[in-house]
Amino acid sequence: MIKRLSTIGLLALAAVSFTSVAVAADDTGAGNKQSQQLMQGYRSDAQQLKQIHDKTIENNPQLAKQQKAFENQVKKAVKKQGYDVDAGQERMEKYAKQLQNKDLSDDKRKAVMQKFQSERQQMVKARNAAMQQPEIQQAGEQLQQNTVQAMKKENGKTDQIISDMKTKRSKLQQQMGSAGQAGGNAGQ
């Protein structure tokens, strides 16, 4: 869970933005072909960026070491917020396995899902509080700068992919905003 935090901010932003946009598309019914194509292109760009990131980390032991140090720093800060990341991860994995059981009754499935969501909320709350600490923010920004710089050296298309993602995200957000307003105006 914490490992995801150390992946460059753009990847995290991509995942969060895509999830928000996808949920908005589902909620508004604005699953038109153009939106779907944009989302597919966005996912493809995110995957390319992740591949570049992974190869960059693999080829840069010092950067991998910096990433690991940041992960540990965040993990300690989260623990100071009262949440044990490792134990929480184990609980979430246990709940996920239970949810995969096809023989689970609807009531039990609902209870397990509530436990899973509660665990996730606790983790997110502690992580968000930890990420507000200036030393964590500074370390994260430094890691991001170093990672993006190394990614650009690894693959000259990095800047273009990032730019494409920003453009697609903006277009998707505009489409979802328009669809949301149209849906809201229809009820008036």
mmCIF file with all atom_site columns, C-alpha atoms in Angstrom:
data_model
loop_
_atom_site.group_PDB
_atom_site.id
_atom_site.type_symbol
_atom_site.label_atom_id
_atom_site.label_alt_id
_atom_site.label_comp_id
_atom_site.label_asym_id
_atom_site.label_entity_id
_atom_site.label_seq_id
_atom_site.pdbx_PDB_ins_code
_atom_site.Cartn_x
_atom_site.Cartn_y
_atom_site.Cartn_z
_atom_site.occupancy
_atom_site.B_iso_or_equiv
_atom_site.pdbx_formal_charge
_atom_site.auth_seq_id
_atom_site.auth_comp_id
_atom_site.auth_asym_id
_atom_site.auth_atom_id
_atom_site.pdbx_PDB_model_num
ATOM 1   C CA . MET A 1 1   ? 0.000   0.000   0.000   1.00 0.00 ? 1   MET A CA 1
ATOM 2   C CA . ILE A 1 2   ? 2.751   2.420   0.981   1.00 0.00 ? 2   ILE A CA 1
ATOM 3   C CA . LYS A 1 3   ? 4.793   1.417   -2.061  1.00 0.00 ? 3   LYS A CA 1
ATOM 4   C CA . ARG A 1 4   ? 2.131   3.066   -4.188  1.00 0.00 ? 4   ARG A CA 1
ATOM 5   C CA . LEU A 1 5   ? 2.762   6.308   -2.313  1.00 0.00 ? 5   LEU A CA 1
ATOM 6   C CA . SER A 1 6   ? 6.339   6.410   -3.481  1.00 0.00 ? 6   SER A CA 1
ATOM 7   C CA . THR A 1 7   ? 5.515   5.953   -7.127  1.00 0.00 ? 7   THR A CA 1
ATOM 8   C CA . ILE A 1 8   ? 5.851   9.359   -8.650  1.00 0.00 ? 8   ILE A CA 1
ATOM 9   C CA . GLY A 1 9   ? 3.096   11.813  -7.886  1.00 0.00 ? 9   GLY A CA 1
ATOM 10  C CA . LEU A 1 10  ? 1.966   11.778  -11.480 1.00 0.00 ? 10  LEU A CA 1
ATOM 11  C CA . LEU A 1 11  ? 1.122   8.097   -11.355 1.00 0.00 ? 11  LEU A CA 1
ATOM 12  C CA . ALA A 1 12  ? -0.837  8.567   -8.168  1.00 0.00 ? 12  ALA A CA 1
ATOM 13  C CA . LEU A 1 13  ? -2.585  11.568  -9.658  1.00 0.00 ? 13  LEU A CA 1
ATOM 14  C CA . ALA A 1 14  ? -3.309  9.555   -12.779 1.00 0.00 ? 14  ALA A CA 1
ATOM 15  C CA . ALA A 1 15  ? -4.873  6.714   -10.827 1.00 0.00 ? 15  ALA A CA 1
ATOM 16  C CA . VAL A 1 16  ? -6.952  9.016   -8.641  1.00 0.00 ? 16  VAL A CA 1
ATOM 17  C CA . SER A 1 17  ? -8.034  11.195  -11.538 1.00 0.00 ? 17  SER A CA 1
ATOM 18  C CA . PHE A 1 18  ? -8.904  8.227   -13.713 1.00 0.00 ? 18  PHE A CA 1
ATOM 19  C CA . THR A 1 19  ? -10.903 6.612   -10.944 1.00 0.00 ? 19  THR A CA 1
ATOM 20  C CA . SER A 1 20  ? -12.800 9.841   -10.297 1.00 0.00 ? 20  SER A CA 1
ATOM 21  C CA . VAL A 1 21  ? -13.491 10.317  -13.979 1.00 0.00 ? 21  VAL A CA 1
ATOM 22  C CA . ALA A 1 22  ? -14.567 6.703   -14.473 1.00 0.00 ? 22  ALA A CA 1
ATOM 23  C CA . VAL A 1 23  ? -16.916 6.907   -11.488 1.00 0.00 ? 23  VAL A CA 1
ATOM 24  C CA . ALA A 1 24  ? -18.304 10.201  -12.783 1.00 0.00 ? 24  ALA A CA 1
ATOM 25  C CA . ALA A 1 25  ? -18.860 8.611   -16.186 1.00 0.00 ? 25  ALA A CA 1
ATOM 26  C CA . ASP A 1 26  ? -20.711 5.729   -14.591 1.00 0.00 ? 26  ASP A CA 1
ATOM 27  C CA . ASP A 1 27  ? -22.770 8.066   -12.420 1.00 0.00 ? 27  ASP A CA 1
ATOM 28  C CA . THR A 1 28  ? -23.743 10.398  -15.260 1.00 0.00 ? 28  THR A CA 1
ATOM 29  C CA . GLY A 1 29  ? -24.201 7.753   -17.928 1.00 0.00 ? 29  GLY A CA 1
ATOM 30  C CA . ALA A 1 30  ? -21.860 9.778   -20.123 1.00 0.00 ? 30  ALA A CA 1
ATOM 31  C CA . GLY A 1 31  ? -20.141 6.669   -21.392 1.00 0.00 ? 31  GLY A CA 1
ATOM 32  C CA . ASN A 1 32  ? -20.070 7.974   -24.945 1.00 0.00 ? 32  ASN A CA 1
ATOM 33  C CA . LYS A 1 33  ? -17.516 6.714   -27.421 1.00 0.00 ? 33  LYS A CA 1
ATOM 34  C CA . GLN A 1 34  ? -15.283 9.793   -27.160 1.00 0.00 ? 34  GLN A CA 1
ATOM 35  C CA . SER A 1 35  ? -15.098 9.529   -23.362 1.00 0.00 ? 35  SER A CA 1
ATOM 36  C CA . GLN A 1 36  ? -14.344 5.838   -23.587 1.00 0.00 ? 36  GLN A CA 1
ATOM 37  C CA . GLN A 1 37  ? -11.568 6.471   -26.103 1.00 0.00 ? 37  GLN A CA 1
ATOM 38  C CA . LEU A 1 38  ? -10.089 9.190   -23.908 1.00 0.00 ? 38  LEU A CA 1
ATOM 39  C CA . MET A 1 39  ? -10.198 6.926   -20.855 1.00 0.00 ? 39  MET A CA 1
ATOM 40  C CA . GLN A 1 40  ? -8.593  4.095   -22.792 1.00 0.00 ? 40  GLN A CA 1
ATOM 41  C CA . GLY A 1 41  ? -5.847  6.422   -24.051 1.00 0.00 ? 41  GLY A CA 1
ATOM 42  C CA . TYR A 1 42  ? -5.359  7.751   -20.537 1.00 0.00 ? 42  TYR A CA 1
ATOM 43  C CA . ARG A 1 43  ? -4.985  4.226   -19.146 1.00 0.00 ? 43  ARG A CA 1
ATOM 44  C CA . SER A 1 44  ? -2.548  3.363   -21.936 1.00 0.00 ? 44  SER A CA 1
ATOM 45  C CA . ASP A 1 45  ? -0.451  6.458   -21.154 1.00 0.00 ? 45  ASP A CA 1
ATOM 46  C CA . ALA A 1 46  ? -0.498  5.626   -17.445 1.00 0.00 ? 46  ALA A CA 1
ATOM 47  C CA . GLN A 1 47  ? 0.667   2.087   -18.221 1.00 0.00 ? 47  GLN A CA 1
ATOM 48  C CA . GLN A 1 48  ? 3.499   3.387   -20.422 1.00 0.00 ? 48  GLN A CA 1
ATOM 49  C CA . LEU A 1 49  ? 4.543   5.818   -17.713 1.00 0.00 ? 49  LEU A CA 1
ATOM 50  C CA . LYS A 1 50  ? 4.490   3.035   -15.126 1.00 0.00 ? 50  LYS A CA 1
ATOM 51  C CA . GLN A 1 51  ? 6.686   0.865   -17.351 1.00 0.00 ? 51  GLN A CA 1
ATOM 52  C CA . ILE A 1 52  ? 9.174   3.707   -17.768 1.00 0.00 ? 52  ILE A CA 1
ATOM 53  C CA . HIS A 1 53  ? 9.072   4.296   -14.005 1.00 0.00 ? 53  HIS A CA 1
ATOM 54  C CA . ASP A 1 54  ? 9.668   0.630   -13.196 1.00 0.00 ? 54  ASP A CA 1
ATOM 55  C CA . LYS A 1 55  ? 12.568  0.366   -15.645 1.00 0.00 ? 55  LYS A CA 1
ATOM 56  C CA . THR A 1 56  ? 14.032  3.611   -14.283 1.00 0.00 ? 56  THR A CA 1
ATOM 57  C CA . ILE A 1 57  ? 13.934  2.296   -10.711 1.00 0.00 ? 57  ILE A CA 1
ATOM 58  C CA . GLU A 1 58  ? 15.431  -1.005  -11.833 1.00 0.00 ? 58  GLU A CA 1
ATOM 59  C CA . ASN A 1 59  ? 18.309  0.763   -13.612 1.00 0.00 ? 59  ASN A CA 1
ATOM 60  C CA . ASN A 1 60  ? 18.987  3.316   -10.850 1.00 0.00 ? 60  ASN A CA 1
ATOM 61  C CA . PRO A 1 61  ? 19.893  1.638   -7.547  1.00 0.00 ? 61  PRO A CA 1
ATOM 62  C CA . GLN A 1 62  ? 20.355  5.000   -5.817  1.00 0.00 ? 62  GLN A CA 1
ATOM 63  C CA . LEU A 1 63  ? 16.848  6.064   -6.820  1.00 0.00 ? 63  LEU A CA 1
ATOM 64  C CA . ALA A 1 64  ? 15.462  2.712   -5.665  1.00 0.00 ? 64  ALA A CA 1
ATOM 65  C CA . LYS A 1 65  ? 17.215  3.293   -2.338  1.00 0.00 ? 65  LYS A CA 1
ATOM 66  C CA . GLN A 1 66  ? 15.709  6.798   -2.078  1.00 0.00 ? 66  GLN A CA 1
ATOM 67  C CA . GLN A 1 67  ? 12.271  5.363   -2.868  1.00 0.00 ? 67  GLN A CA 1
ATOM 68  C CA . LYS A 1 68  ? 12.630  2.679   -0.174  1.00 0.00 ? 68  LYS A CA 1
ATOM 69  C CA . ALA A 1 69  ? 13.755  5.293   2.358   1.00 0.00 ? 69  ALA A CA 1
ATOM 70  C CA . PHE A 1 70  ? 10.701  7.415   1.513   1.00 0.00 ? 70  PHE A CA 1
ATOM 71  C CA . GLU A 1 71  ? 8.405   4.394   1.892   1.00 0.00 ? 71  GLU A CA 1
ATOM 72  C CA . ASN A 1 72  ? 9.882   3.712   5.339   1.00 0.00 ? 72  ASN A CA 1
ATOM 73  C CA . GLN A 1 73  ? 9.587   7.377   6.320   1.00 0.00 ? 73  GLN A CA 1
ATOM 74  C CA . VAL A 1 74  ? 5.910   7.414   5.328   1.00 0.00 ? 74  VAL A CA 1
ATOM 75  C CA . LYS A 1 75  ? 5.267   4.089   7.051   1.00 0.00 ? 75  LYS A CA 1
ATOM 76  C CA . LYS A 1 76  ? 6.749   5.425   10.316  1.00 0.00 ? 76  LYS A CA 1
ATOM 77  C CA . ALA A 1 77  ? 4.737   8.642   10.044  1.00 0.00 ? 77  ALA A CA 1
ATOM 78  C CA . VAL A 1 78  ? 1.546   6.655   9.427   1.00 0.00 ? 78  VAL A CA 1
ATOM 79  C CA . LYS A 1 79  ? 2.327   4.494   12.456  1.00 0.00 ? 79  LYS A CA 1
ATOM 80  C CA . LYS A 1 80  ? 2.711   7.667   14.551  1.00 0.00 ? 80  LYS A CA 1
ATOM 81  C CA . GLN A 1 81  ? -0.825  8.515   13.443  1.00 0.00 ? 81  GLN A CA 1
ATOM 82  C CA . GLY A 1 82  ? -1.916  5.308   15.172  1.00 0.00 ? 82  GLY A CA 1
ATOM 83  C CA . TYR A 1 83  ? -2.207  3.000   12.181  1.00 0.00 ? 83  TYR A CA 1
ATOM 84  C CA . ASP A 1 84  ? 0.000   -0.066  11.631  1.00 0.00 ? 84  ASP A CA 1
ATOM 85  C CA . VAL A 1 85  ? 0.384   -0.366  7.861   1.00 0.00 ? 85  VAL A CA 1
ATOM 86  C CA . ASP A 1 86  ? 1.581   -3.966  7.825   1.00 0.00 ? 86  ASP A CA 1
ATOM 87  C CA . ALA A 1 87  ? -1.189  -5.235  10.110  1.00 0.00 ? 87  ALA A CA 1
ATOM 88  C CA . GLY A 1 88  ? -3.762  -3.191  8.187   1.00 0.00 ? 88  GLY A CA 1
ATOM 89  C CA . GLN A 1 89  ? -2.521  -4.592  4.892   1.00 0.00 ? 89  GLN A CA 1
ATOM 90  C CA . GLU A 1 90  ? -2.862  -8.132  6.254   1.00 0.00 ? 90  GLU A CA 1
ATOM 91  C CA . ARG A 1 91  ? -6.431  -7.421  7.406   1.00 0.00 ? 91  ARG A CA 1
ATOM 92  C CA . MET A 1 92  ? -7.374  -5.938  4.033   1.00 0.00 ? 92  MET A CA 1
ATOM 93  C CA . GLU A 1 93  ? -5.914  -8.962  2.209   1.00 0.00 ? 93  GLU A CA 1
ATOM 94  C CA . LYS A 1 94  ? -7.865  -11.275 4.529   1.00 0.00 ? 94  LYS A CA 1
ATOM 95  C CA . TYR A 1 95  ? -11.095 -9.385  3.787   1.00 0.00 ? 95  TYR A CA 1
ATOM 96  C CA . ALA A 1 96  ? -10.379 -9.423  0.048   1.00 0.00 ? 96  ALA A CA 1
ATOM 97  C CA . LYS A 1 97  ? -9.906  -13.204 0.139   1.00 0.00 ? 97  LYS A CA 1
ATOM 98  C CA . GLN A 1 98  ? -13.158 -13.609 2.059   1.00 0.00 ? 98  GLN A CA 1
ATOM 99  C CA . LEU A 1 99  ? -14.969 -11.518 -0.546  1.00 0.00 ? 99  LEU A CA 1
ATOM 100 C CA . GLN A 1 100 ? -13.749 -13.877 -3.284  1.00 0.00 ? 100 GLN A CA 1
ATOM 101 C CA . ASN A 1 101 ? -15.544 -16.781 -1.588  1.00 0.00 ? 101 ASN A CA 1
ATOM 102 C CA . LYS A 1 102 ? -18.545 -17.551 -3.785  1.00 0.00 ? 102 LYS A CA 1
ATOM 103 C CA . ASP A 1 103 ? -20.312 -19.344 -0.948  1.00 0.00 ? 103 ASP A CA 1
ATOM 104 C CA . LEU A 1 104 ? -20.420 -16.220 1.235   1.00 0.00 ? 104 LEU A CA 1
ATOM 105 C CA . SER A 1 105 ? -23.972 -15.142 2.029   1.00 0.00 ? 105 SER A CA 1
ATOM 106 C CA . ASP A 1 106 ? -25.085 -11.658 1.043   1.00 0.00 ? 106 ASP A CA 1
ATOM 107 C CA . ASP A 1 107 ? -25.258 -10.554 4.684   1.00 0.00 ? 107 ASP A CA 1
ATOM 108 C CA . LYS A 1 108 ? -21.760 -11.822 5.446   1.00 0.00 ? 108 LYS A CA 1
ATOM 109 C CA . ARG A 1 109 ? -20.435 -10.341 2.209   1.00 0.00 ? 109 ARG A CA 1
ATOM 110 C CA . LYS A 1 110 ? -21.906 -6.983  3.179   1.00 0.00 ? 110 LYS A CA 1
ATOM 111 C CA . ALA A 1 111 ? -20.338 -7.215  6.667   1.00 0.00 ? 111 ALA A CA 1
ATOM 112 C CA . VAL A 1 112 ? -16.922 -8.118  5.255   1.00 0.00 ? 112 VAL A CA 1
ATOM 113 C CA . MET A 1 113 ? -17.176 -5.289  2.731   1.00 0.00 ? 113 MET A CA 1
ATOM 114 C CA . GLN A 1 114 ? -17.973 -2.858  5.548   1.00 0.00 ? 114 GLN A CA 1
ATOM 115 C CA . LYS A 1 115 ? -14.924 -4.087  7.507   1.00 0.00 ? 115 LYS A CA 1
ATOM 116 C CA . PHE A 1 116 ? -12.774 -3.698  4.389   1.00 0.00 ? 116 PHE A CA 1
ATOM 117 C CA . GLN A 1 117 ? -14.041 -0.161  3.762   1.00 0.00 ? 117 GLN A CA 1
ATOM 118 C CA . SER A 1 118 ? -13.589 0.781   7.414   1.00 0.00 ? 118 SER A CA 1
ATOM 119 C CA . GLU A 1 119 ? -10.003 -0.512  7.364   1.00 0.00 ? 119 GLU A CA 1
ATOM 120 C CA . ARG A 1 120 ? -9.304  1.396   4.168   1.00 0.00 ? 120 ARG A CA 1
ATOM 121 C CA . GLN A 1 121 ? -10.746 4.595   5.620   1.00 0.00 ? 121 GLN A CA 1
ATOM 122 C CA . GLN A 1 122 ? -8.553  4.287   8.708   1.00 0.00 ? 122 GLN A CA 1
ATOM 123 C CA . MET A 1 123 ? -5.489  3.741   6.546   1.00 0.00 ? 123 MET A CA 1
ATOM 124 C CA . VAL A 1 124 ? -6.312  6.655   4.237   1.00 0.00 ? 124 VAL A CA 1
ATOM 125 C CA . LYS A 1 125 ? -6.972  8.984   7.173   1.00 0.00 ? 125 LYS A CA 1
ATOM 126 C CA . ALA A 1 126 ? -3.634  8.116   8.825   1.00 0.00 ? 126 ALA A CA 1
ATOM 127 C CA . ARG A 1 127 ? -1.770  8.286   5.512   1.00 0.00 ? 127 ARG A CA 1
ATOM 128 C CA . ASN A 1 128 ? -3.277  11.658  4.625   1.00 0.00 ? 128 ASN A CA 1
ATOM 129 C CA . ALA A 1 129 ? -2.320  13.053  8.043   1.00 0.00 ? 129 ALA A CA 1
ATOM 130 C CA . ALA A 1 130 ? 1.221   11.705  7.623   1.00 0.00 ? 130 ALA A CA 1
ATOM 131 C CA . MET A 1 131 ? 1.503   13.153  4.126   1.00 0.00 ? 131 MET A CA 1
ATOM 132 C CA . GLN A 1 132 ? 0.688   16.631  5.491   1.00 0.00 ? 132 GLN A CA 1
ATOM 133 C CA . GLN A 1 133 ? 3.911   16.683  7.497   1.00 0.00 ? 133 GLN A CA 1
ATOM 134 C CA . PRO A 1 134 ? 6.413   19.118  5.936   1.00 0.00 ? 134 PRO A CA 1
ATOM 135 C CA . GLU A 1 135 ? 9.336   16.677  6.074   1.00 0.00 ? 135 GLU A CA 1
ATOM 136 C CA . ILE A 1 136 ? 7.272   13.997  4.316   1.00 0.00 ? 136 ILE A CA 1
ATOM 137 C CA . GLN A 1 137 ? 6.109   16.468  1.680   1.00 0.00 ? 137 GLN A CA 1
ATOM 138 C CA . GLN A 1 138 ? 9.655   17.670  1.086   1.00 0.00 ? 138 GLN A CA 1
ATOM 139 C CA . ALA A 1 139 ? 11.028  14.131  0.801   1.00 0.00 ? 139 ALA A CA 1
ATOM 140 C CA . GLY A 1 140 ? 8.190   13.203  -1.565  1.00 0.00 ? 140 GLY A CA 1
ATOM 141 C CA . GLU A 1 141 ? 8.773   16.229  -3.766  1.00 0.00 ? 141 GLU A CA 1
ATOM 142 C CA . GLN A 1 142 ? 12.504  15.497  -3.926  1.00 0.00 ? 142 GLN A CA 1
ATOM 143 C CA . LEU A 1 143 ? 11.833  11.861  -4.805  1.00 0.00 ? 143 LEU A CA 1
ATOM 144 C CA . GLN A 1 144 ? 9.373   12.932  -7.493  1.00 0.00 ? 144 GLN A CA 1
ATOM 145 C CA . GLN A 1 145 ? 11.834  15.408  -9.025  1.00 0.00 ? 145 GLN A CA 1
ATOM 146 C CA . ASN A 1 146 ? 14.641  12.844  -9.019  1.00 0.00 ? 146 ASN A CA 1
ATOM 147 C CA . THR A 1 147 ? 12.360  10.153  -10.429 1.00 0.00 ? 147 THR A CA 1
ATOM 148 C CA . VAL A 1 148 ? 10.955  12.289  -13.243 1.00 0.00 ? 148 VAL A CA 1
ATOM 149 C CA . GLN A 1 149 ? 14.447  13.482  -14.147 1.00 0.00 ? 149 GLN A CA 1
ATOM 150 C CA . ALA A 1 150 ? 15.718  9.881   -14.270 1.00 0.00 ? 150 ALA A CA 1
ATOM 151 C CA . MET A 1 151 ? 12.635  8.805   -16.254 1.00 0.00 ? 151 MET A CA 1
ATOM 152 C CA . LYS A 1 152 ? 13.367  11.486  -18.857 1.00 0.00 ? 152 LYS A CA 1
ATOM 153 C CA . LYS A 1 153 ? 16.899  10.114  -19.210 1.00 0.00 ? 153 LYS A CA 1
ATOM 154 C CA . GLU A 1 154 ? 15.531  6.560   -19.430 1.00 0.00 ? 154 GLU A CA 1
ATOM 155 C CA . ASN A 1 155 ? 12.945  7.407   -22.090 1.00 0.00 ? 155 ASN A CA 1
ATOM 156 C CA . GLY A 1 156 ? 12.799  10.624  -24.115 1.00 0.00 ? 156 GLY A CA 1
ATOM 157 C CA . LYS A 1 157 ? 9.020   10.254  -24.513 1.00 0.00 ? 157 LYS A CA 1
ATOM 158 C CA . THR A 1 158 ? 8.353   10.792  -20.792 1.00 0.00 ? 158 THR A CA 1
ATOM 159 C CA . ASP A 1 159 ? 7.521   14.502  -21.112 1.00 0.00 ? 159 ASP A CA 1
ATOM 160 C CA . GLN A 1 160 ? 5.197   13.838  -24.057 1.00 0.00 ? 160 GLN A CA 1
ATOM 161 C CA . ILE A 1 161 ? 3.367   11.055  -22.203 1.00 0.00 ? 161 ILE A CA 1
ATOM 162 C CA . ILE A 1 162 ? 2.929   13.270  -19.134 1.00 0.00 ? 162 ILE A CA 1
ATOM 163 C CA . SER A 1 163 ? 1.657   16.109  -21.311 1.00 0.00 ? 163 SER A CA 1
ATOM 164 C CA . ASP A 1 164 ? -0.758  13.775  -23.132 1.00 0.00 ? 164 ASP A CA 1
ATOM 165 C CA . MET A 1 165 ? -2.084  12.494  -19.809 1.00 0.00 ? 165 MET A CA 1
ATOM 166 C CA . LYS A 1 166 ? -2.696  16.015  -18.522 1.00 0.00 ? 166 LYS A CA 1
ATOM 167 C CA . THR A 1 167 ? -4.533  16.917  -21.737 1.00 0.00 ? 167 THR A CA 1
ATOM 168 C CA . LYS A 1 168 ? -6.678  13.783  -21.657 1.00 0.00 ? 168 LYS A CA 1
ATOM 169 C CA . ARG A 1 169 ? -7.439  14.228  -17.960 1.00 0.00 ? 169 ARG A CA 1
ATOM 170 C CA . SER A 1 170 ? -8.513  17.814  -18.574 1.00 0.00 ? 170 SER A CA 1
ATOM 171 C CA . LYS A 1 171 ? -10.764 16.793  -21.482 1.00 0.00 ? 171 LYS A CA 1
ATOM 172 C CA . LEU A 1 172 ? -12.312 13.992  -19.436 1.00 0.00 ? 172 LEU A CA 1
ATOM 173 C CA . GLN A 1 173 ? -12.957 16.319  -16.518 1.00 0.00 ? 173 GLN A CA 1
ATOM 174 C CA . GLN A 1 174 ? -14.577 18.847  -18.861 1.00 0.00 ? 174 GLN A CA 1
ATOM 175 C CA . GLN A 1 175 ? -16.795 16.155  -20.382 1.00 0.00 ? 175 GLN A CA 1
ATOM 176 C CA . MET A 1 176 ? -17.803 14.842  -16.983 1.00 0.00 ? 176 MET A CA 1
ATOM 177 C CA . GLY A 1 177 ? -18.510 18.377  -15.756 1.00 0.00 ? 177 GLY A CA 1
ATOM 178 C CA . SER A 1 178 ? -20.682 19.057  -18.791 1.00 0.00 ? 178 SER A CA 1
ATOM 179 C CA . ALA A 1 179 ? -22.493 15.751  -18.399 1.00 0.00 ? 179 ALA A CA 1
ATOM 180 C CA . GLY A 1 180 ? -23.019 16.419  -14.692 1.00 0.00 ? 180 GLY A CA 1
ATOM 181 C CA . GLN A 1 181 ? -24.430 19.879  -15.398 1.00 0.00 ? 181 GLN A CA 1
ATOM 182 C CA . ALA A 1 182 ? -26.711 18.505  -18.116 1.00 0.00 ? 182 ALA A CA 1
ATOM 183 C CA . GLY A 1 183 ? -27.969 15.848  -15.725 1.00 0.00 ? 183 GLY A CA 1
ATOM 184 C CA . GLY A 1 184 ? -28.443 18.439  -12.996 1.00 0.00 ? 184 GLY A CA 1
ATOM 185 C CA . ASN A 1 185 ? -30.274 20.816  -15.309 1.00 0.00 ? 185 ASN A CA 1
ATOM 186 C CA . ALA A 1 186 ? -32.594 18.053  -16.500 1.00 0.00 ? 186 ALA A CA 1
ATOM 187 C CA . GLY A 1 187 ? -33.981 17.752  -12.994 1.00 0.00 ? 187 GLY A CA 1
ATOM 188 C CA . GLN A 1 188 ? -34.915 21.438  -12.825 1.00 0.00 ? 188 GLN A CA 1
#
